[in-house]
PDB file of C-alpha atoms in Angstrom:
ATOM      1  CA  MET A   1      77.053  99.297 118.912  1.00 70.00           C
ATOM      2  CA  SER A   2      78.740  97.059 116.307  1.00 93.00           C
ATOM      3  CA  SER A   3      81.483  94.561 117.209  1.00 96.00           C
ATOM      4  CA  ALA A   4      83.548  91.793 115.945  1.00 97.00           C
ATOM      5  CA  ARG A   5      86.095  89.405 116.971  1.00 98.00           C
ATOM      6  CA  ALA A   6      88.689  87.958 115.018  1.00 97.00           C
ATOM      7  CA  ARG A   7      92.043  85.496 115.723  1.00 96.00           C
ATOM      8  CA  ALA A   8      95.544  85.605 114.102  1.00 94.00           C
ATOM      9  CA  CYS A   9      98.340  83.012 114.708  1.00 91.00           C
ATOM     10  CA  ALA A  10     101.693  84.204 116.164  1.00 89.00           C
ATOM     11  CA  ASN A  11     104.870  83.348 113.887  1.00 84.00           C
ATOM     12  CA  ILE A  12     108.152  83.413 114.354  1.00 82.00           C
ATOM     13  CA  ALA A  13     110.833  84.311 111.782  1.00 78.00           C
ATOM     14  CA  LEU A  14     113.448  82.303 110.346  1.00 79.00           C
ATOM     15  CA  VAL A  15     114.676  85.135 107.840  1.00 75.00           C
ATOM     16  CA  LYS A  16     114.196  88.585 109.071  1.00 72.00           C
ATOM     17  CA  TYR A  17     113.430  91.599 106.913  1.00 70.00           C
ATOM     18  CA  TRP A  18     116.101  94.491 107.509  1.00 75.00           C
ATOM     19  CA  GLY A  19     114.950  98.276 106.856  1.00 80.00           C
ATOM     20  CA  LYS A  20     111.522  99.634 105.539  1.00 84.00           C
ATOM     21  CA  ARG A  21     110.382 101.013 102.256  1.00 85.00           C
ATOM     22  CA  ASP A  22     107.348 102.597 103.886  1.00 84.00           C
ATOM     23  CA  THR A  23     107.499 103.311 107.663  1.00 81.00           C
ATOM     24  CA  ALA A  24     104.038 105.201 107.399  1.00 78.00           C
ATOM     25  CA  LEU A  25     102.371 101.593 106.316  1.00 74.00           C
ATOM     26  CA  ASN A  26     105.187  99.465 108.104  1.00 72.00           C
ATOM     27  CA  LEU A  27     106.193  97.609 104.678  1.00 76.00           C
ATOM     28  CA  PRO A  28     109.571  96.006 104.747  1.00 78.00           C
ATOM     29  CA  ALA A  29     112.433  97.095 102.208  1.00 80.00           C
ATOM     30  CA  VAL A  30     112.967  93.295 101.162  1.00 79.00           C
ATOM     31  CA  GLY A  31     111.216  90.112 102.087  1.00 76.00           C
ATOM     32  CA  SER A  32     111.417  87.540 105.148  1.00 77.00           C
ATOM     33  CA  LEU A  33     110.734  83.844 105.802  1.00 80.00           C
ATOM     34  CA  SER A  34     108.848  82.860 108.548  1.00 81.00           C
ATOM     35  CA  ALA A  35     106.601  80.039 109.990  1.00 84.00           C
ATOM     36  CA  THR A  36     102.984  80.246 111.277  1.00 86.00           C
ATOM     37  CA  LEU A  37     102.432  78.702 114.871  1.00 87.00           C
ATOM     38  CA  ALA A  38      99.110  77.487 114.507  1.00 86.00           C
ATOM     39  CA  GLY A  39      98.641  76.618 118.139  1.00 87.00           C
ATOM     40  CA  LEU A  40      99.560  80.069 119.393  1.00 90.00           C
ATOM     41  CA  ARG A  41      96.767  82.717 118.740  1.00 93.00           C
ATOM     42  CA  THR A  42      95.933  86.264 119.507  1.00 93.00           C
ATOM     43  CA  GLU A  43      92.147  87.080 119.504  1.00 96.00           C
ATOM     44  CA  THR A  44      90.894  90.867 119.339  1.00 97.00           C
ATOM     45  CA  ARG A  45      87.517  91.978 120.324  1.00 98.00           C
ATOM     46  CA  VAL A  46      86.327  95.830 118.945  1.00 98.00           C
ATOM     47  CA  ALA A  47      83.205  97.324 119.323  1.00 98.00           C
ATOM     48  CA  PHE A  48      82.386 100.666 118.468  1.00 97.00           C
ATOM     49  CA  ASP A  49      80.701 102.132 121.016  1.00 96.00           C
ATOM     50  CA  ARG A  50      78.812 105.533 120.755  1.00 95.00           C
ATOM     51  CA  SER A  51      78.867 106.222 124.524  1.00 96.00           C
ATOM     52  CA  LEU A  52      82.668 106.282 124.362  1.00 96.00           C
ATOM     53  CA  GLY A  53      84.393 109.820 124.809  1.00 95.00           C
ATOM     54  CA  ALA A  54      87.832 108.067 123.816  1.00 94.00           C
ATOM     55  CA  ASP A  55      89.429 104.965 122.355  1.00 95.00           C
ATOM     56  CA  GLN A  56      89.920 101.935 125.416  1.00 94.00           C
ATOM     57  CA  VAL A  57      92.518  99.561 124.404  1.00 95.00           C
ATOM     58  CA  LEU A  58      93.464  96.267 126.742  1.00 93.00           C
ATOM     59  CA  LEU A  59      96.064  94.283 125.645  1.00 89.00           C
ATOM     60  CA  ASP A  60      96.298  91.207 127.984  1.00 86.00           C
ATOM     61  CA  GLY A  61      93.708  92.876 130.477  1.00 87.00           C
ATOM     62  CA  GLU A  62      95.854  95.723 130.798  1.00 85.00           C
ATOM     63  CA  ALA A  63      96.143  99.500 128.928  1.00 83.00           C
ATOM     64  CA  ARG A  64      99.866  99.662 127.721  1.00 75.00           C
ATOM     65  CA  SER A  65     100.687 103.459 126.923  1.00 74.00           C
ATOM     66  CA  ALA A  66     103.300 102.143 124.081  1.00 75.00           C
ATOM     67  CA  GLU A  67     100.751  99.972 122.153  1.00 79.00           C
ATOM     68  CA  VAL A  68      97.868 102.189 122.836  1.00 86.00           C
ATOM     69  CA  ALA A  69      99.104 104.996 120.356  1.00 88.00           C
ATOM     70  CA  ARG A  70      99.579 102.441 117.649  1.00 88.00           C
ATOM     71  CA  VAL A  71      96.132 100.735 117.980  1.00 93.00           C
ATOM     72  CA  VAL A  72      94.336 104.273 118.052  1.00 94.00           C
ATOM     73  CA  ALA A  73      95.974 105.592 115.127  1.00 93.00           C
ATOM     74  CA  PHE A  74      94.892 102.310 113.453  1.00 94.00           C
ATOM     75  CA  LEU A  75      91.478 102.916 114.496  1.00 97.00           C
ATOM     76  CA  ASP A  76      91.579 106.344 112.939  1.00 97.00           C
ATOM     77  CA  ARG A  77      92.750 104.710 109.499  1.00 95.00           C
ATOM     78  CA  VAL A  78      89.348 102.491 109.876  1.00 97.00           C
ATOM     79  CA  ARG A  79      87.299 105.198 110.986  1.00 97.00           C
ATOM     80  CA  GLN A  80      88.420 107.443 107.940  1.00 96.00           C
ATOM     81  CA  LEU A  81      87.656 104.352 105.500  1.00 95.00           C
ATOM     82  CA  ALA A  82      84.208 103.450 107.097  1.00 96.00           C
ATOM     83  CA  GLY A  83      83.171 107.235 107.283  1.00 96.00           C
ATOM     84  CA  LEU A  84      82.819 106.812 111.114  1.00 96.00           C
ATOM     85  CA  GLU A  85      83.483 109.316 114.278  1.00 95.00           C
ATOM     86  CA  THR A  86      82.591 106.500 116.937  1.00 97.00           C
ATOM     87  CA  ARG A  87      85.049 105.699 119.344  1.00 97.00           C
ATOM     88  CA  ALA A  88      85.945 101.976 119.857  1.00 97.00           C
ATOM     89  CA  ARG A  89      86.953  99.663 122.989  1.00 97.00           C
ATOM     90  CA  VAL A  90      89.395  96.919 121.890  1.00 97.00           C
ATOM     91  CA  GLU A  91      90.155  94.037 123.887  1.00 96.00           C
ATOM     92  CA  SER A  92      93.097  91.704 122.897  1.00 95.00           C
ATOM     93  CA  ARG A  93      94.871  88.496 124.343  1.00 94.00           C
ATOM     94  CA  ASN A  94      97.406  86.257 123.369  1.00 90.00           C
ATOM     95  CA  ASP A  95      97.354  82.667 124.512  1.00 89.00           C
ATOM     96  CA  PHE A  96     100.998  82.576 124.621  1.00 83.00           C
ATOM     97  CA  PRO A  97     103.648  85.061 126.327  1.00 76.00           C
ATOM     98  CA  THR A  98     103.531  88.479 125.037  1.00 75.00           C
ATOM     99  CA  GLY A  99     107.380  89.922 123.960  1.00 71.00           C
ATOM    100  CA  ALA A 100     109.072  86.147 123.717  1.00 67.00           C
ATOM    101  CA  GLY A 101     110.110  86.734 120.015  1.00 68.00           C
ATOM    102  CA  LEU A 102     106.817  85.061 118.934  1.00 66.00           C
ATOM    103  CA  ALA A 103     105.655  88.128 116.820  1.00 70.00           C
ATOM    104  CA  SER A 104     102.857  89.293 119.050  1.00 78.00           C
ATOM    105  CA  SER A 105     102.665  92.417 117.859  1.00 81.00           C
ATOM    106  CA  ALA A 106     101.888  91.150 114.098  1.00 83.00           C
ATOM    107  CA  SER A 107      99.475  88.570 115.325  1.00 89.00           C
ATOM    108  CA  GLY A 108      97.914  91.318 117.416  1.00 89.00           C
ATOM    109  CA  PHE A 109      97.544  93.534 114.403  1.00 90.00           C
ATOM    110  CA  ALA A 110      96.504  91.252 112.103  1.00 93.00           C
ATOM    111  CA  ALA A 111      93.342  90.426 114.503  1.00 96.00           C
ATOM    112  CA  LEU A 112      92.934  94.145 115.258  1.00 96.00           C
ATOM    113  CA  ALA A 113      92.916  94.894 111.136  1.00 96.00           C
ATOM    114  CA  LEU A 114      90.192  92.217 110.518  1.00 96.00           C
ATOM    115  CA  ALA A 115      87.914  92.866 113.838  1.00 97.00           C
ATOM    116  CA  ALA A 116      88.166  96.877 113.619  1.00 97.00           C
ATOM    117  CA  THR A 117      87.118  96.769 109.252  1.00 97.00           C
ATOM    118  CA  ARG A 118      84.403  94.305 110.088  1.00 97.00           C
ATOM    119  CA  ALA A 119      82.873  96.024 113.191  1.00 98.00           C
ATOM    120  CA  ALA A 120      83.038  98.875 111.148  1.00 97.00           C
ATOM    121  CA  GLY A 121      81.074  97.531 108.286  1.00 96.00           C
ATOM    122  CA  LEU A 122      83.812  97.454 105.766  1.00 96.00           C
ATOM    123  CA  ALA A 123      84.587  94.325 103.684  1.00 93.00           C
ATOM    124  CA  LEU A 124      87.775  94.361 102.497  1.00 94.00           C
ATOM    125  CA  THR A 125      89.526  92.089 100.269  1.00 92.00           C
ATOM    126  CA  ASP A 126      93.006  90.676 101.776  1.00 88.00           C
ATOM    127  CA  ALA A 127      94.970  93.025  99.839  1.00 88.00           C
ATOM    128  CA  GLU A 128      93.208  95.874 101.203  1.00 89.00           C
ATOM    129  CA  LEU A 129      93.435  94.340 104.446  1.00 88.00           C
ATOM    130  CA  SER A 130      96.945  93.853 104.555  1.00 83.00           C
ATOM    131  CA  ALA A 131      97.604  97.531 103.357  1.00 78.00           C
TER     132      ALA A 131
END
């Protein structure tokens, strides 16, 4: 089993982007302006484990079906880059209210990207990690 932890801060949009130029990569059509909230964090642990038959995803201690599909799709991208087939256990927690307009999905995916790629043995640049 290989695992890694990562933290990412929440942010709040001051000027929010509208539209997407690439829906597959979730890239905005125009930029936005946001402020990072250093005191509000998401912590995510990813563990690739050969004993798992399927990915397991817990967000704030619960399996939430809407988010699980997006997380598994991301893990599939990481597995493809790393040449892995091993399933993963993902545990992610916010120390602030989820769904309160504080970009919990953005901080969650930032922490997921770093933890998953490190657990998979990848050393990506910031630009590669962002993509």
